[in-house]
Short mmCIF file of C-alpha atoms in Angstrom, two decimals:
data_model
loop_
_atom_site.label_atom_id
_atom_site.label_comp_id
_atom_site.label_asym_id
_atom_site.label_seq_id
_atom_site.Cartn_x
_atom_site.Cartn_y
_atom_site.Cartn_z
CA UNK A 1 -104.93 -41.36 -39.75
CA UNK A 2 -107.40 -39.16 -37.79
CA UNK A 3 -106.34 -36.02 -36.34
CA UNK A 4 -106.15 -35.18 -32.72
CA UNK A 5 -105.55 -31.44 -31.92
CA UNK A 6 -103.86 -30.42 -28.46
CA UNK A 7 -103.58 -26.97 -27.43
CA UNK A 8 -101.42 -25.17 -25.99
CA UNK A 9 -98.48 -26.88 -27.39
CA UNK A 10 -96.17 -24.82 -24.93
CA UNK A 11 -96.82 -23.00 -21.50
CA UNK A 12 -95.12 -21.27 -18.62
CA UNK A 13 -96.41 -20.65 -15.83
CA UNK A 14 -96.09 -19.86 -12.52
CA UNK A 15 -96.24 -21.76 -9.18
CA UNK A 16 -99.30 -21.84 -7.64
CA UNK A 17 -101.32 -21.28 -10.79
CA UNK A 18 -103.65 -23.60 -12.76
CA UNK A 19 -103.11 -24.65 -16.51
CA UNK A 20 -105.67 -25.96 -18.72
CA UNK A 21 -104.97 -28.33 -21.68
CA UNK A 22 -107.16 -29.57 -24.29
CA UNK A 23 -107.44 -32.37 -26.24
CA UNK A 24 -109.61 -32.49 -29.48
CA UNK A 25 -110.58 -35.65 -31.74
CA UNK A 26 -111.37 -33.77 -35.18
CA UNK A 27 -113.19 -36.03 -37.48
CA UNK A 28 -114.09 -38.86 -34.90
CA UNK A 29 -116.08 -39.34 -32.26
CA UNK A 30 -113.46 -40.39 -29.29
CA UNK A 31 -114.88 -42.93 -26.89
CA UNK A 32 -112.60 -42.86 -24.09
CA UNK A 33 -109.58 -40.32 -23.93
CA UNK A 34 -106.41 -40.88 -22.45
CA UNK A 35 -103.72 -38.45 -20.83
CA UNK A 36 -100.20 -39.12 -20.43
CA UNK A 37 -97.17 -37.98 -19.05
CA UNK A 38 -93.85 -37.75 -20.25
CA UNK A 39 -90.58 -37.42 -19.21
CA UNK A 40 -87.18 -36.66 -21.05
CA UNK A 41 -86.35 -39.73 -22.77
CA UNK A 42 -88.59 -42.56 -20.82
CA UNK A 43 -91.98 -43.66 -21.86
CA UNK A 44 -95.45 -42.17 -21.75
CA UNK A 45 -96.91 -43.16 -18.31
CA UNK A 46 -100.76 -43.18 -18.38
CA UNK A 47 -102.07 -40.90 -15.88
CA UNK A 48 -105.86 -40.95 -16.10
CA UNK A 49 -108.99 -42.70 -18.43
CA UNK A 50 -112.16 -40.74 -19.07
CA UNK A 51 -115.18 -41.81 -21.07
CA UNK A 52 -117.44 -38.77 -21.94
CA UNK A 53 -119.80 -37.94 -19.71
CA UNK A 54 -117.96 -40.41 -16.67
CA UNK A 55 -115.40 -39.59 -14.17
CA UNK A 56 -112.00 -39.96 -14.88
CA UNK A 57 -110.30 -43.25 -13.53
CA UNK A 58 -106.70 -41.89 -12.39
CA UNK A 59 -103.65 -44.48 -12.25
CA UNK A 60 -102.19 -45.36 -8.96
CA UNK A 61 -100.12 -42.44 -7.90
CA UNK A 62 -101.67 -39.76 -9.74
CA UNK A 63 -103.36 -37.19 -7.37
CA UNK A 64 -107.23 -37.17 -9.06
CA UNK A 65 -107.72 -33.35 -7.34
CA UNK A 66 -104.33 -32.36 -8.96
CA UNK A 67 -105.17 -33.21 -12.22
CA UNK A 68 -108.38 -32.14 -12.97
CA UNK A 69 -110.10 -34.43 -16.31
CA UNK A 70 -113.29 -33.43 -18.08
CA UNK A 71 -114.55 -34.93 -21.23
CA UNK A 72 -117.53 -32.99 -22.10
CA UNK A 73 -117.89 -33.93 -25.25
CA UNK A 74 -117.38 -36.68 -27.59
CA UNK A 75 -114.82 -34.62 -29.25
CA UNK A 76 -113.18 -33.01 -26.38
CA UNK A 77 -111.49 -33.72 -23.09
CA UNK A 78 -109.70 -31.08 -20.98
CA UNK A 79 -106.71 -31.28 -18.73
CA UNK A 80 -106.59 -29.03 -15.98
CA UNK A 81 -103.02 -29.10 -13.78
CA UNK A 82 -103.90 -27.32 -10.30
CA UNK A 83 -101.66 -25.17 -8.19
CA UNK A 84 -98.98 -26.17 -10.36
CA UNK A 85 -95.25 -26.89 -8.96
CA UNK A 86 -91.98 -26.64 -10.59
CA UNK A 87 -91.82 -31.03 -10.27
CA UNK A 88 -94.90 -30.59 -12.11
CA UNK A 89 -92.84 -29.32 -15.52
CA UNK A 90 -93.07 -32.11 -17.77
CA UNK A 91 -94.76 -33.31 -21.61
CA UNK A 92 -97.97 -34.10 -21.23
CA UNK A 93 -99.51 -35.65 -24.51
CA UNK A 94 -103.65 -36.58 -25.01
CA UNK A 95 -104.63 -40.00 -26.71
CA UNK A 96 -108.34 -40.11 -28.39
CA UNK A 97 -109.35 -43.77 -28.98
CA UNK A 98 -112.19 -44.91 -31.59
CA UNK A 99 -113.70 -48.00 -32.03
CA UNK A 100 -114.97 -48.26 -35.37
CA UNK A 101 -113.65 -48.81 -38.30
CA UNK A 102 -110.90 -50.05 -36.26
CA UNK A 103 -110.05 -49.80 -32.49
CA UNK A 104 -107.75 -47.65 -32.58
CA UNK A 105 -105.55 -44.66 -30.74
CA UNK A 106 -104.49 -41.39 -32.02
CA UNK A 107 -102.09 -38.58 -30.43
CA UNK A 108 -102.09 -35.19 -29.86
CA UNK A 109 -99.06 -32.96 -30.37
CA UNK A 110 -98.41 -32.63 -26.93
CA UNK A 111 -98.12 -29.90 -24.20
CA UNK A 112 -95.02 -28.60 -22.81
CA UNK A 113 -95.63 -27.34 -19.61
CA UNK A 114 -92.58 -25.58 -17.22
CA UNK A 115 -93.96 -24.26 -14.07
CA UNK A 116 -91.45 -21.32 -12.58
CA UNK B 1 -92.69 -57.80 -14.03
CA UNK B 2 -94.01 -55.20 -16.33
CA UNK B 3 -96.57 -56.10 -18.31
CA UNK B 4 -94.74 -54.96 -21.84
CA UNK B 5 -91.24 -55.34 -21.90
CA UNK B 6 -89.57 -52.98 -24.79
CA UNK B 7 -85.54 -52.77 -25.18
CA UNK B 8 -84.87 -48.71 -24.50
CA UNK B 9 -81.85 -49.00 -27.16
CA UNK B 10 -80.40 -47.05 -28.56
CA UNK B 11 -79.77 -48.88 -31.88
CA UNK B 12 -77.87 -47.74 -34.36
CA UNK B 13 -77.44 -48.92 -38.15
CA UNK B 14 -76.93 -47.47 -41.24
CA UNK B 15 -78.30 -45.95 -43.88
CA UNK B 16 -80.06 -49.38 -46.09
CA UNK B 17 -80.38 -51.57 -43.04
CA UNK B 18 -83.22 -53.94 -42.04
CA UNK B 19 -84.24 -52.82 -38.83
CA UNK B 20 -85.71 -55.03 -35.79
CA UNK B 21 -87.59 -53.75 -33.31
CA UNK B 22 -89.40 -56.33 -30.48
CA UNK B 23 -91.50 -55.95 -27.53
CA UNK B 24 -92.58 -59.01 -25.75
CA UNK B 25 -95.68 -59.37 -23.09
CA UNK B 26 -97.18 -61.34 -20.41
CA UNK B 27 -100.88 -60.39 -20.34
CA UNK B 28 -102.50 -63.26 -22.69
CA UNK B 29 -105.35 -60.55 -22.65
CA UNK B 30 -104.15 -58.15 -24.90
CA UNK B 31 -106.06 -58.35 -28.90
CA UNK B 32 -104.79 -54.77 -30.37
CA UNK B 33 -101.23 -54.14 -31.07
CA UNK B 34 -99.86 -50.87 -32.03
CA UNK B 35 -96.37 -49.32 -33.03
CA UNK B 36 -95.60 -45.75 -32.91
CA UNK B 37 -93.29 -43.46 -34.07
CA UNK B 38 -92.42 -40.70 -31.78
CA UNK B 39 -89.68 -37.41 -32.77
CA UNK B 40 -88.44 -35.42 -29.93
CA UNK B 41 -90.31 -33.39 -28.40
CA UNK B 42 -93.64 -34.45 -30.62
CA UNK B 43 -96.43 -36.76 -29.91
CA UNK B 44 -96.78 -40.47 -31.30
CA UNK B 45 -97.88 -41.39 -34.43
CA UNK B 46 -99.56 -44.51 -35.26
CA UNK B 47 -97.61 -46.15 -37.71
CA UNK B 48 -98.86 -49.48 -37.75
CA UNK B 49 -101.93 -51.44 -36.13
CA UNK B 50 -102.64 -55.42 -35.72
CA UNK B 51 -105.34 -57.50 -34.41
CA UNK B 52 -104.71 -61.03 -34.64
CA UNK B 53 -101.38 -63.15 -35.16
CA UNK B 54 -99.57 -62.88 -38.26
CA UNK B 55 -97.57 -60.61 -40.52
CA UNK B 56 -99.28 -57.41 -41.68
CA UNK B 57 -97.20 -55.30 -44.46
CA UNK B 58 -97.34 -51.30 -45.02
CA UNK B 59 -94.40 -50.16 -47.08
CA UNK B 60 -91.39 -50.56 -45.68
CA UNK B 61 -93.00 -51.53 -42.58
CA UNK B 62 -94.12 -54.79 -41.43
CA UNK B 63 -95.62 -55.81 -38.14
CA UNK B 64 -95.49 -59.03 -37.16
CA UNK B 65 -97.13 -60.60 -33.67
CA UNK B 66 -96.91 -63.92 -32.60
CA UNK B 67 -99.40 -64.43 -29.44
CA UNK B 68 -98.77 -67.52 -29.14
CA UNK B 69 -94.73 -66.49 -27.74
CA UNK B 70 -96.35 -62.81 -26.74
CA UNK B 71 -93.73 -61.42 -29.21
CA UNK B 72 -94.56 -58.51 -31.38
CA UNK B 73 -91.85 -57.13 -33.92
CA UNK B 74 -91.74 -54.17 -36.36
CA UNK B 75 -89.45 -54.42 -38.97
CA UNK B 76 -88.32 -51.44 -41.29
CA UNK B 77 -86.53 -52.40 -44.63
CA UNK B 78 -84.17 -49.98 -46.36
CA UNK B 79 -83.97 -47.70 -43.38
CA UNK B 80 -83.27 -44.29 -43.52
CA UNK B 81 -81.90 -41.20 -41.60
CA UNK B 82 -85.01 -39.50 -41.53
CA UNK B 83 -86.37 -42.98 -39.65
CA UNK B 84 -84.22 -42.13 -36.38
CA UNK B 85 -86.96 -41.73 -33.67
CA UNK B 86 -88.27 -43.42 -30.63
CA UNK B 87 -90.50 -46.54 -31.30
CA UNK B 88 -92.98 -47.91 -29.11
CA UNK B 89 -95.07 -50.76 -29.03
CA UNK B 90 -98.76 -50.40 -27.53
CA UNK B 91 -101.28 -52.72 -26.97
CA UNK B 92 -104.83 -53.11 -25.38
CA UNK B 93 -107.42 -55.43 -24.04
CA UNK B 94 -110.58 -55.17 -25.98
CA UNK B 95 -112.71 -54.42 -22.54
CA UNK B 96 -114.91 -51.51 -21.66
CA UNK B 97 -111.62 -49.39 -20.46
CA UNK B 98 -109.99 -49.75 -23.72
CA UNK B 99 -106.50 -48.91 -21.53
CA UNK B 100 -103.08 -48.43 -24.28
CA UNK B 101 -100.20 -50.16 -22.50
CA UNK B 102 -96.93 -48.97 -23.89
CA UNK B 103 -93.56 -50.25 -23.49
CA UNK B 104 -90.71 -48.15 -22.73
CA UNK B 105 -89.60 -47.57 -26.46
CA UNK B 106 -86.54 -48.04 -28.64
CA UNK B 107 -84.41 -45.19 -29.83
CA UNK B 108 -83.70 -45.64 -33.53
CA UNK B 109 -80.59 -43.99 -35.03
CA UNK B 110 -80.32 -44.29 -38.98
CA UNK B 111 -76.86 -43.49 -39.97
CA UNK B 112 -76.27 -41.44 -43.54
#
């Protein structure tokens, strides 16, 4: 399958200060990008769509000025969690979709991220 | 109602067992369906992808989707330990948005 590269696959840090995540397609050209959320032992909720070069459409509930989305690039799409909170702390995981030769979705590692 | 309806599990079976995982849905919209594979503390990984009704075979994998019930199954034959994980189904309208719906997942546990 193709590769999706998401880095940093672990961070601390510490309330009040911004982390950025990003998300990489590595031998495709990702259409749209997708981050989720995860929490221990329930199911990845979408939080936000982006399309490169469009803004982001955010799900219902997820603060848009929070959760910052970029997608340069065909290849890469950024996560940026703002004035970060401890409720915050949570797995969030990138999803790089392709259309051709099949419409399909591939992960990314995941980010662990614990806000202190 | 959600829209995809996965039982969270956990299952349990041993070692050699044919294993039945199901996910049923309500939106008639949905053409793509995908099942994943997900260890703790990892992301998903695709294991299997279907477009249209029908059985489609990869191993010991086969994914079967029946549109007509909205009823999606992946089966696993001669299971093993290293097979315990989450599944979850995923599936997506073929529209500009391309949007992955996922269903809660089942937790796997392959018994030695």
């Amino acid at each position: 399958g193709a590769v999706v590269s998401q880095h940093p696959s672990r961070v601390i840090c510490k309330s009040g200060t911004s982390v950025k995540i990003e998300c990489r397609s590595l031998d495709f050209q990702a259409t749209t990008m997708f981050w989720y959320r995860q929490f221990p032992k329930q199911s990845l909720m979408l939080m936000a769509t982006s399309n490169e070069g469009s803004k982001a459409t955010y799900e219902q509930g997820v603060e848009k000025d929070k959760f910052l989305i970029n997608h340069a690039s065909l290849t890469l799409s950024t996560l940026t969690v703002t004035s970060a909170h401890p409720e915050d702390s949570s797995f969030y995981i990138c999803s790089a979709a392709r259309r051709t030769p099949n419409t399909e979705a591939f992960f990314g590692q995941g980010t662990r991220l614990t806000v202190v | 109602q959600k829209e995809v309806e996965q039982d969270p599990g956990p299952l349990s079976v041993p070692e050699g067992a044919i294993v039945s995982l199901n996910c049923t849905y309500s939106n008639s919209a949905f053409q793509y369906f995908m099942w994943y594979r997900q260890y703790s503390r990892k992301g998903p990984e695709l294991l299997m992808y279907t477009y249209s009704s029908g059985n489609k075979e990869d191993g010991r994998f086969t994914a079967q989707v029946d549109k007509s019930s909205k009823y999606i199954s992946l089966f696993i034959r001669d299971s093993q330990p290293s097979d315990s994980a989450t599944y979850l189904c995923a599936m997506a309208r073929m529209d500009s948005s391309y949007k992955l719906i996922f269903g809660s997942g089942t937790r796997l546990l392959v018994r030695p």
